PDB file of N, CA and C in Angstrom:
ATOM      1  N   MET A  20      -2.014   7.001  30.419  1.00 50.00           N
ATOM      2  CA  MET A  20      -2.270   5.679  31.377  1.00 50.00           C
ATOM      3  C   MET A  20      -1.531   4.691  31.021  1.00 50.00           C
ATOM      4  N   THR A  21      -1.297   3.801  32.116  1.00 49.00           N
ATOM      5  CA  THR A  21      -0.395   2.766  32.056  1.00 49.00           C
ATOM      6  C   THR A  21      -1.078   1.467  31.609  1.00 49.00           C
ATOM      7  N   ASN A  22      -0.465   0.580  30.987  1.00 57.00           N
ATOM      8  CA  ASN A  22      -1.038  -0.836  30.808  1.00 57.00           C
ATOM      9  C   ASN A  22      -0.145  -1.936  31.767  1.00 57.00           C
ATOM     10  N   GLN A  23      -0.990  -2.958  31.623  1.00 58.00           N
ATOM     11  CA  GLN A  23      -0.242  -4.351  32.295  1.00 58.00           C
ATOM     12  C   GLN A  23       1.163  -4.587  32.200  1.00 58.00           C
ATOM     13  N   THR A  24       1.652  -4.080  30.849  1.00 68.00           N
ATOM     14  CA  THR A  24       2.895  -4.416  30.834  1.00 68.00           C
ATOM     15  C   THR A  24       4.112  -3.270  31.425  1.00 68.00           C
ATOM     16  N   ASP A  25       3.485  -2.352  31.770  1.00 83.00           N
ATOM     17  CA  ASP A  25       4.149  -1.073  32.429  1.00 83.00           C
ATOM     18  C   ASP A  25       4.143  -1.625  33.746  1.00 83.00           C
ATOM     19  N   ARG A  26       3.133  -2.018  34.275  1.00 89.00           N
ATOM     20  CA  ARG A  26       3.032  -2.659  35.879  1.00 89.00           C
ATOM     21  C   ARG A  26       2.737  -4.016  36.076  1.00 89.00           C
ATOM     22  N   PRO A  27       3.755  -4.800  35.706  1.00 90.00           N
ATOM     23  CA  PRO A  27       3.174  -6.196  35.687  1.00 90.00           C
ATOM     24  C   PRO A  27       2.681  -6.692  37.249  1.00 90.00           C
ATOM     25  N   PHE A  28       3.104  -5.908  38.040  1.00 90.00           N
ATOM     26  CA  PHE A  28       2.596  -6.367  39.509  1.00 90.00           C
ATOM     27  C   PHE A  28       1.395  -5.435  39.852  1.00 90.00           C
ATOM     28  N   ARG A  29       0.841  -4.792  39.222  1.00 92.00           N
ATOM     29  CA  ARG A  29      -0.294  -3.700  39.822  1.00 92.00           C
ATOM     30  C   ARG A  29      -1.464  -4.425  40.505  1.00 92.00           C
ATOM     31  N   ASP A  30      -1.768  -5.713  40.209  1.00 94.00           N
ATOM     32  CA  ASP A  30      -2.588  -6.429  40.638  1.00 94.00           C
ATOM     33  C   ASP A  30      -2.421  -7.348  42.227  1.00 94.00           C
ATOM     34  N   GLU A  31      -1.138  -6.989  42.198  1.00 93.00           N
ATOM     35  CA  GLU A  31      -0.662  -7.937  43.547  1.00 93.00           C
ATOM     36  C   GLU A  31      -0.885  -7.134  44.997  1.00 93.00           C
ATOM     37  N   PRO A  32      -1.386  -7.753  45.808  1.00 95.00           N
ATOM     38  CA  PRO A  32      -1.420  -6.603  47.167  1.00 95.00           C
ATOM     39  C   PRO A  32      -0.147  -6.104  47.480  1.00 95.00           C
ATOM     40  N   THR A  33      -0.354  -5.130  48.385  1.00 95.00           N
ATOM     41  CA  THR A  33       1.101  -4.423  48.484  1.00 95.00           C
ATOM     42  C   THR A  33       2.362  -4.932  49.684  1.00 95.00           C
ATOM     43  N   GLU A  34       1.039  -5.770  50.602  1.00 95.00           N
ATOM     44  CA  GLU A  34       2.093  -6.515  51.440  1.00 95.00           C
ATOM     45  C   GLU A  34       2.848  -7.507  50.887  1.00 95.00           C
ATOM     46  N   VAL A  35       2.536  -8.328  49.730  1.00 95.00           N
ATOM     47  CA  VAL A  35       2.891  -9.307  49.148  1.00 95.00           C
ATOM     48  C   VAL A  35       4.474  -8.373  48.232  1.00 95.00           C
ATOM     49  N   LEU A  36       4.284  -7.330  47.920  1.00 94.00           N
ATOM     50  CA  LEU A  36       4.900  -6.422  47.104  1.00 94.00           C
ATOM     51  C   LEU A  36       6.188  -6.223  47.836  1.00 94.00           C
ATOM     52  N   ARG A  37       5.624  -5.918  49.048  1.00 95.00           N
ATOM     53  CA  ARG A  37       6.842  -5.444  50.338  1.00 95.00           C
ATOM     54  C   ARG A  37       7.968  -6.461  50.473  1.00 95.00           C
ATOM     55  N   ALA A  38       7.147  -7.559  50.277  1.00 95.00           N
ATOM     56  CA  ALA A  38       7.743  -8.760  50.816  1.00 95.00           C
ATOM     57  C   ALA A  38       8.925  -9.282  49.818  1.00 95.00           C
ATOM     58  N   ALA A  39       7.979  -9.302  48.709  1.00 94.00           N
ATOM     59  CA  ALA A  39       9.055  -9.594  47.164  1.00 94.00           C
ATOM     60  C   ALA A  39      10.363  -8.690  47.153  1.00 94.00           C
ATOM     61  N   HIS A  40       9.948  -7.122  47.277  1.00 93.00           N
ATOM     62  CA  HIS A  40      10.637  -6.249  47.239  1.00 93.00           C
ATOM     63  C   HIS A  40      12.101  -6.311  47.879  1.00 93.00           C
ATOM     64  N   ASP A  41      11.746  -6.875  49.239  1.00 93.00           N
ATOM     65  CA  ASP A  41      12.915  -7.139  50.429  1.00 93.00           C
ATOM     66  C   ASP A  41      13.630  -8.071  50.070  1.00 93.00           C
ATOM     67  N   LEU A  42      12.867  -9.545  50.133  1.00 92.00           N
ATOM     68  CA  LEU A  42      13.918 -10.517  49.344  1.00 92.00           C
ATOM     69  C   LEU A  42      14.669 -10.140  48.152  1.00 92.00           C
ATOM     70  N   ALA A  43      14.163  -9.652  47.045  1.00 90.00           N
ATOM     71  CA  ALA A  43      14.893  -9.407  45.836  1.00 90.00           C
ATOM     72  C   ALA A  43      15.925  -8.174  45.839  1.00 90.00           C
ATOM     73  N   SER A  44      15.713  -7.417  47.004  1.00 89.00           N
ATOM     74  CA  SER A  44      17.046  -6.513  47.190  1.00 89.00           C
ATOM     75  C   SER A  44      17.978  -7.130  48.242  1.00 89.00           C
ATOM     76  N   THR A  45      17.480  -7.925  49.084  1.00 90.00           N
ATOM     77  CA  THR A  45      18.390  -8.866  49.669  1.00 90.00           C
ATOM     78  C   THR A  45      19.702  -9.545  48.996  1.00 90.00           C
ATOM     79  N   HIS A  46      18.770 -10.039  48.057  1.00 86.00           N
ATOM     80  CA  HIS A  46      19.457 -11.066  47.049  1.00 86.00           C
ATOM     81  C   HIS A  46      20.426 -10.462  46.234  1.00 86.00           C
ATOM     82  N   ALA A  47      20.137  -9.437  45.788  1.00 82.00           N
ATOM     83  CA  ALA A  47      20.704  -8.591  44.702  1.00 82.00           C
ATOM     84  C   ALA A  47      22.030  -7.956  45.672  1.00 82.00           C
ATOM     85  N   GLN A  48      21.863  -7.495  46.343  1.00 84.00           N
ATOM     86  CA  GLN A  48      23.011  -7.157  47.418  1.00 84.00           C
ATOM     87  C   GLN A  48      23.935  -8.322  47.780  1.00 84.00           C
ATOM     88  N   GLN A  49      23.263  -9.048  48.036  1.00 84.00           N
ATOM     89  CA  GLN A  49      24.186 -10.556  48.273  1.00 84.00           C
ATOM     90  C   GLN A  49      25.189 -10.910  47.168  1.00 84.00           C
ATOM     91  N   ALA A  50      24.496 -10.799  46.051  1.00 80.00           N
ATOM     92  CA  ALA A  50      24.997 -11.081  44.998  1.00 80.00           C
ATOM     93  C   ALA A  50      26.187 -10.316  44.151  1.00 80.00           C
ATOM     94  N   ALA A  51      25.705  -9.058  44.597  1.00 78.00           N
ATOM     95  CA  ALA A  51      26.737  -8.113  44.125  1.00 78.00           C
ATOM     96  C   ALA A  51      27.939  -8.163  44.953  1.00 78.00           C
ATOM     97  N   ARG A  52      28.050  -8.518  46.179  1.00 81.00           N
ATOM     98  CA  ARG A  52      29.274  -8.730  47.154  1.00 81.00           C
ATOM     99  C   ARG A  52      30.129  -9.607  46.294  1.00 81.00           C
ATOM    100  N   PHE A  53      29.524 -10.861  45.957  1.00 80.00           N
ATOM    101  CA  PHE A  53      30.544 -11.793  45.103  1.00 80.00           C
ATOM    102  C   PHE A  53      31.087 -11.469  43.878  1.00 80.00           C
ATOM    103  N   ASN A  54      30.054 -10.603  43.092  1.00 74.00           N
ATOM    104  CA  ASN A  54      30.462 -10.390  41.568  1.00 74.00           C
ATOM    105  C   ASN A  54      29.930  -9.165  41.494  1.00 74.00           C
ATOM    106  N   PRO A  55      30.519  -8.062  41.751  1.00 67.00           N
ATOM    107  CA  PRO A  55      30.333  -6.590  41.611  1.00 67.00           C
ATOM    108  C   PRO A  55      30.110  -6.109  40.366  1.00 67.00           C
ATOM    109  N   ALA A  56      30.808  -6.966  39.266  1.00 70.00           N
ATOM    110  CA  ALA A  56      30.491  -6.385  37.741  1.00 70.00           C
ATOM    111  C   ALA A  56      29.206  -6.900  36.887  1.00 70.00           C
ATOM    112  N   GLN A  57      28.515  -8.032  37.931  1.00 63.00           N
ATOM    113  CA  GLN A  57      27.419  -8.706  37.189  1.00 63.00           C
ATOM    114  C   GLN A  57      25.958  -8.044  37.180  1.00 63.00           C
ATOM    115  N   THR A  58      25.571  -7.941  36.083  1.00 63.00           N
ATOM    116  CA  THR A  58      24.204  -7.141  36.061  1.00 63.00           C
ATOM    117  C   THR A  58      23.392  -8.532  35.808  1.00 63.00           C
ATOM    118  N   GLY A  59      22.277  -8.366  36.158  1.00 65.00           N
ATOM    119  CA  GLY A  59      21.328  -9.803  36.011  1.00 65.00           C
ATOM    120  C   GLY A  59      19.988  -9.149  36.055  1.00 65.00           C
ATOM    121  N   PRO A  60      19.168 -10.352  36.466  1.00 66.00           N
ATOM    122  CA  PRO A  60      17.695 -10.367  36.742  1.00 66.00           C
ATOM    123  C   PRO A  60      17.431  -9.822  38.151  1.00 66.00           C
ATOM    124  N   LEU A  61      18.096 -10.036  39.492  1.00 66.00           N
ATOM    125  CA  LEU A  61      17.760  -9.820  40.631  1.00 66.00           C
ATOM    126  C   LEU A  61      17.483  -8.088  40.768  1.00 66.00           C
ATOM    127  N   PRO A  62      18.410  -7.353  40.221  1.00 71.00           N
ATOM    128  CA  PRO A  62      18.552  -5.891  40.588  1.00 71.00           C
ATOM    129  C   PRO A  62      16.855  -5.756  39.511  1.00 71.00           C
ATOM    130  N   ALA A  63      16.847  -6.028  38.681  1.00 80.00           N
ATOM    131  CA  ALA A  63      15.697  -5.780  37.195  1.00 80.00           C
ATOM    132  C   ALA A  63      14.352  -5.930  38.220  1.00 80.00           C
ATOM    133  N   VAL A  64      14.413  -6.967  38.750  1.00 83.00           N
ATOM    134  CA  VAL A  64      13.335  -7.394  39.529  1.00 83.00           C
ATOM    135  C   VAL A  64      12.978  -6.821  40.757  1.00 83.00           C
ATOM    136  N   ALA A  65      14.187  -6.355  41.668  1.00 85.00           N
ATOM    137  CA  ALA A  65      13.943  -5.623  42.515  1.00 85.00           C
ATOM    138  C   ALA A  65      13.633  -4.391  42.092  1.00 85.00           C
ATOM    139  N   ASP A  66      13.862  -3.373  41.175  1.00 87.00           N
ATOM    140  CA  ASP A  66      13.650  -2.361  40.702  1.00 87.00           C
ATOM    141  C   ASP A  66      11.968  -2.425  40.273  1.00 87.00           C
ATOM    142  N   LEU A  67      11.240  -3.507  39.747  1.00 88.00           N
ATOM    143  CA  LEU A  67      10.081  -3.617  39.353  1.00 88.00           C
ATOM    144  C   LEU A  67       9.376  -3.557  40.756  1.00 88.00           C
ATOM    145  N   PHE A  68       9.191  -4.424  41.693  1.00 90.00           N
ATOM    146  CA  PHE A  68       8.955  -4.177  42.912  1.00 90.00           C
ATOM    147  C   PHE A  68       8.779  -2.647  43.316  1.00 90.00           C
ATOM    148  N   ARG A  69      10.176  -2.283  43.599  1.00 91.00           N
ATOM    149  CA  ARG A  69      10.238  -0.757  44.074  1.00 91.00           C
ATOM    150  C   ARG A  69       9.257   0.073  43.206  1.00 91.00           C
ATOM    151  N   ASP A  70       9.272   0.004  41.621  1.00 91.00           N
ATOM    152  CA  ASP A  70       8.744   0.917  40.931  1.00 91.00           C
ATOM    153  C   ASP A  70       7.236   0.849  41.267  1.00 91.00           C
ATOM    154  N   GLU A  71       6.692  -0.267  41.086  1.00 92.00           N
ATOM    155  CA  GLU A  71       5.078  -0.646  41.558  1.00 92.00           C
ATOM    156  C   GLU A  71       5.036   0.104  43.142  1.00 92.00           C
ATOM    157  N   LEU A  72       5.827   0.063  44.146  1.00 93.00           N
ATOM    158  CA  LEU A  72       5.459   0.238  45.102  1.00 93.00           C
ATOM    159  C   LEU A  72       5.590   1.749  45.308  1.00 93.00           C
ATOM    160  N   GLN A  73       6.396   2.515  44.617  1.00 93.00           N
ATOM    161  CA  GLN A  73       6.511   3.888  44.636  1.00 93.00           C
ATOM    162  C   GLN A  73       5.143   4.631  43.820  1.00 93.00           C
ATOM    163  N   HIS A  74       4.771   3.906  42.620  1.00 92.00           N
ATOM    164  CA  HIS A  74       3.398   4.205  41.964  1.00 92.00           C
ATOM    165  C   HIS A  74       2.192   4.096  43.072  1.00 92.00           C
ATOM    166  N   ARG A  75       2.267   3.375  43.912  1.00 92.00           N
ATOM    167  CA  ARG A  75       1.025   3.352  45.137  1.00 92.00           C
ATOM    168  C   ARG A  75       1.487   4.636  46.117  1.00 92.00           C
ATOM    169  N   GLY A  76       2.463   4.942  46.382  1.00 91.00           N
ATOM    170  CA  GLY A  76       2.982   5.912  47.199  1.00 91.00           C
ATOM    171  C   GLY A  76       3.321   4.957  48.541  1.00 91.00           C
ATOM    172  N   GLU A  77       4.010   3.654  48.194  1.00 86.00           N
ATOM    173  CA  GLU A  77       4.283   3.280  49.656  1.00 86.00           C
ATOM    174  C   GLU A  77       5.753   3.171  49.892  1.00 86.00           C
ATOM    175  N   LEU A  78       6.720   3.751  49.008  1.00 77.00           N
ATOM    176  CA  LEU A  78       8.073   3.663  49.504  1.00 77.00           C
ATOM    177  C   LEU A  78       8.350   5.483  49.554  1.00 77.00           C
TER     178      LEU A  78
END
């Protein structure tokens, strides 16, 4: 069984998560072009959105 910390966005509507995932992914890709060695919160946030959408079977 998963808890809230495993799925922080579980209560968000799917369409909101899709939009947030698209925005976070776009920003992460753009940031990577300027500093490819940088790892930071944008990829991690995009991954959280992707993980929740995959859990729901939406990706």
